[in-house]
Short mmCIF file of N, CA and C in Angstrom, two decimals:
data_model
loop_
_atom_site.label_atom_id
_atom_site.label_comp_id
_atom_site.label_asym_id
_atom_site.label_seq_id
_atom_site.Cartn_x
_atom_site.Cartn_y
_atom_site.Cartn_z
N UNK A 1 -25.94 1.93 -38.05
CA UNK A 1 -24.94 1.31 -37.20
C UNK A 1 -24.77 2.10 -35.89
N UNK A 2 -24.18 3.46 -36.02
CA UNK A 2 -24.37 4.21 -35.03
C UNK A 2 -25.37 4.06 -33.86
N UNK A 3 -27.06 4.17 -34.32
CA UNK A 3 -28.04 4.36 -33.67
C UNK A 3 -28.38 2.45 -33.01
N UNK A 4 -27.47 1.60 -33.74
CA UNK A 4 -27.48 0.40 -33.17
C UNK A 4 -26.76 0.63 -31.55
N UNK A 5 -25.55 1.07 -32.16
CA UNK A 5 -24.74 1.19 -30.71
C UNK A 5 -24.75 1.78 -29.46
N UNK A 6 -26.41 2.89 -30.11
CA UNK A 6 -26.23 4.17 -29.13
C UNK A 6 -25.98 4.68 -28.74
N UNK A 7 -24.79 5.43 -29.88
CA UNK A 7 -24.83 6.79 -30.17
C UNK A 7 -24.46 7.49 -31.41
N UNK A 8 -24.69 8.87 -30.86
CA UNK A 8 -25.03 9.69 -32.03
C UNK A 8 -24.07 10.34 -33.15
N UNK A 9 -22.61 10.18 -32.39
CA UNK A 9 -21.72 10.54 -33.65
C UNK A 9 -19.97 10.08 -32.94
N UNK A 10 -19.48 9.73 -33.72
CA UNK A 10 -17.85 9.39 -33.04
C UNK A 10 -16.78 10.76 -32.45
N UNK A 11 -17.70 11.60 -32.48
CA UNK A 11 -16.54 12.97 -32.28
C UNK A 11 -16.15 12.62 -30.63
N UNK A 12 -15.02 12.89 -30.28
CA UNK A 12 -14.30 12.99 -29.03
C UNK A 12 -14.80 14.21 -28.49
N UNK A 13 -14.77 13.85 -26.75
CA UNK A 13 -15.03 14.77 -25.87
C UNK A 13 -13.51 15.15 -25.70
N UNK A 14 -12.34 14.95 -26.24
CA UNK A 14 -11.15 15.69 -25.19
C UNK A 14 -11.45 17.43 -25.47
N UNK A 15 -10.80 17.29 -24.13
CA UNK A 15 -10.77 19.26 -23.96
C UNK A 15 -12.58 19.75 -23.89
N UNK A 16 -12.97 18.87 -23.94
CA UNK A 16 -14.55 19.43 -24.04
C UNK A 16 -15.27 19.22 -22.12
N UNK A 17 -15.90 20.30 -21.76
CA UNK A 17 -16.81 19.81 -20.66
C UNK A 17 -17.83 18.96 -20.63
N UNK A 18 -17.96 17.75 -20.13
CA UNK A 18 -19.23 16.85 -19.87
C UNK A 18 -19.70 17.01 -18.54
N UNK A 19 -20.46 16.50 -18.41
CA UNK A 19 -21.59 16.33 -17.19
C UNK A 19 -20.66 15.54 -16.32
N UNK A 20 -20.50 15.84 -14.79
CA UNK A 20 -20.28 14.98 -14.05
C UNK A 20 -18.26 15.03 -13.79
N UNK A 21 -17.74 15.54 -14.77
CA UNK A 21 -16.64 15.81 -15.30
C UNK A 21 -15.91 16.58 -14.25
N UNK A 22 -16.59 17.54 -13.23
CA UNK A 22 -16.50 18.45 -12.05
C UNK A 22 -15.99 17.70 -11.03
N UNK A 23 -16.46 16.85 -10.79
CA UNK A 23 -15.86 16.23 -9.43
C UNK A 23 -15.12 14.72 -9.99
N UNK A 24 -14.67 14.55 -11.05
CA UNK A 24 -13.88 13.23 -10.99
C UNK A 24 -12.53 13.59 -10.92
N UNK A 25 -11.91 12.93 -9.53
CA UNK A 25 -10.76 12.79 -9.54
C UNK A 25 -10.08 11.49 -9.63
N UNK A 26 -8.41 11.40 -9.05
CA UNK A 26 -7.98 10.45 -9.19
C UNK A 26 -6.62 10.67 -8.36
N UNK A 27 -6.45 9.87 -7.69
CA UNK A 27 -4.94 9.99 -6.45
C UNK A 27 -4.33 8.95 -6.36
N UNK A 28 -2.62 9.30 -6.77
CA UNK A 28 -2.36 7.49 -7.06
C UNK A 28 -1.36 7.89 -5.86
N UNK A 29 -1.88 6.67 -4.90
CA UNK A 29 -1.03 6.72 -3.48
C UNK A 29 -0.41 5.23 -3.39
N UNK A 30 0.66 5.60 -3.45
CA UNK A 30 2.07 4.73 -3.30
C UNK A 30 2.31 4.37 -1.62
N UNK A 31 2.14 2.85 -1.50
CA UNK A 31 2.19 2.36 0.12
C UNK A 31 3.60 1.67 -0.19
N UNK A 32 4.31 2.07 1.19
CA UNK A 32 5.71 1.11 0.98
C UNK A 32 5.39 -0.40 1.38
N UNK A 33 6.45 -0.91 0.61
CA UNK A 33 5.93 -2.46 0.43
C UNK A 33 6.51 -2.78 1.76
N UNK A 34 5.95 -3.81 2.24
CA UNK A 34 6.68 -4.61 3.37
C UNK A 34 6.90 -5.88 2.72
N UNK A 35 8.78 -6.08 3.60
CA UNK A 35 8.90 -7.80 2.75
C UNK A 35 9.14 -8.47 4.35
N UNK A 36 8.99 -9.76 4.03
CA UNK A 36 9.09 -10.51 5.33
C UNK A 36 10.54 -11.64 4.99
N UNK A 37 11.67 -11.72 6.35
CA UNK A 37 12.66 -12.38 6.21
C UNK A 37 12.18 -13.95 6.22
N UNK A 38 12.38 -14.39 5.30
CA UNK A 38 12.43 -16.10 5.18
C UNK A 38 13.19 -17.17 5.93
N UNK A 39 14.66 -16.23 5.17
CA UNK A 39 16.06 -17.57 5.51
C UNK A 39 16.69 -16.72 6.34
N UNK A 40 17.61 -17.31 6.60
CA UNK A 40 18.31 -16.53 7.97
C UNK A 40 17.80 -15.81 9.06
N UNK A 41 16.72 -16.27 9.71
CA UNK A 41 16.03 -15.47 11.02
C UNK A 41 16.58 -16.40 12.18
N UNK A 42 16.11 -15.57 13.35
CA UNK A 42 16.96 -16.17 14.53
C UNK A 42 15.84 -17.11 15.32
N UNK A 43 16.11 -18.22 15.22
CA UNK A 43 15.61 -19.32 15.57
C UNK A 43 15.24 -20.04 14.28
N UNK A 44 15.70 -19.63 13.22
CA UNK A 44 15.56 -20.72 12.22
C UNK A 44 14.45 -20.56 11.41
N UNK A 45 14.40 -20.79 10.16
CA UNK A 45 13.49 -20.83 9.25
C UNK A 45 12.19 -21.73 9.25
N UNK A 46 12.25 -22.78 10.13
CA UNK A 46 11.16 -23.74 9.65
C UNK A 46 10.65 -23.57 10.98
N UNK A 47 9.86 -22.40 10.83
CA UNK A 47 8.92 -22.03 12.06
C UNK A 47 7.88 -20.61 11.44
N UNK A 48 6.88 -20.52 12.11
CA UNK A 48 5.57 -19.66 11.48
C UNK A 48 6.42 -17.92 11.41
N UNK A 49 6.17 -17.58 10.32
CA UNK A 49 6.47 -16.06 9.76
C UNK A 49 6.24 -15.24 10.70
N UNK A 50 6.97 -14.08 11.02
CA UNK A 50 6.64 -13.02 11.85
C UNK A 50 5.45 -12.12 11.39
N UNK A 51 4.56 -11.60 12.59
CA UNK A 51 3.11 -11.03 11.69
C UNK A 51 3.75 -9.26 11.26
N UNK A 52 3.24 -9.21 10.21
CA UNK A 52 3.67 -7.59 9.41
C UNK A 52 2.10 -6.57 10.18
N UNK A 53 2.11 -5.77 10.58
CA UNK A 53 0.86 -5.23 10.83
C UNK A 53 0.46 -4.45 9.25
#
């Protein structure tokens, strides 16, 4: 079954060094949301959205 799946045994790598393992990172970067006004803008709602850059 194993050698079906290719590989050689179920043991876990945690805490263990692998190959390639050196340079993987990961950066969780949080952008502030922009919201755009709908109702109540000045000249009225039923006209094209203001552009957000």
């Amino acid at each position: 079954m194993m050698k079906l799946m290719g590989f050689s045994n179920f043991n876990s790598t945690k805490g263990k060094k692998t190959d390639g393992s050196v340079n993987a990172h990961a950066i969780n970067v949080s952008q502030k949301r922009k919201y755009r006004q709908y109702m109540n803008r000045k000249g009225g709602f039923n006209r094209p959205l203001d552009f957000i850059a």
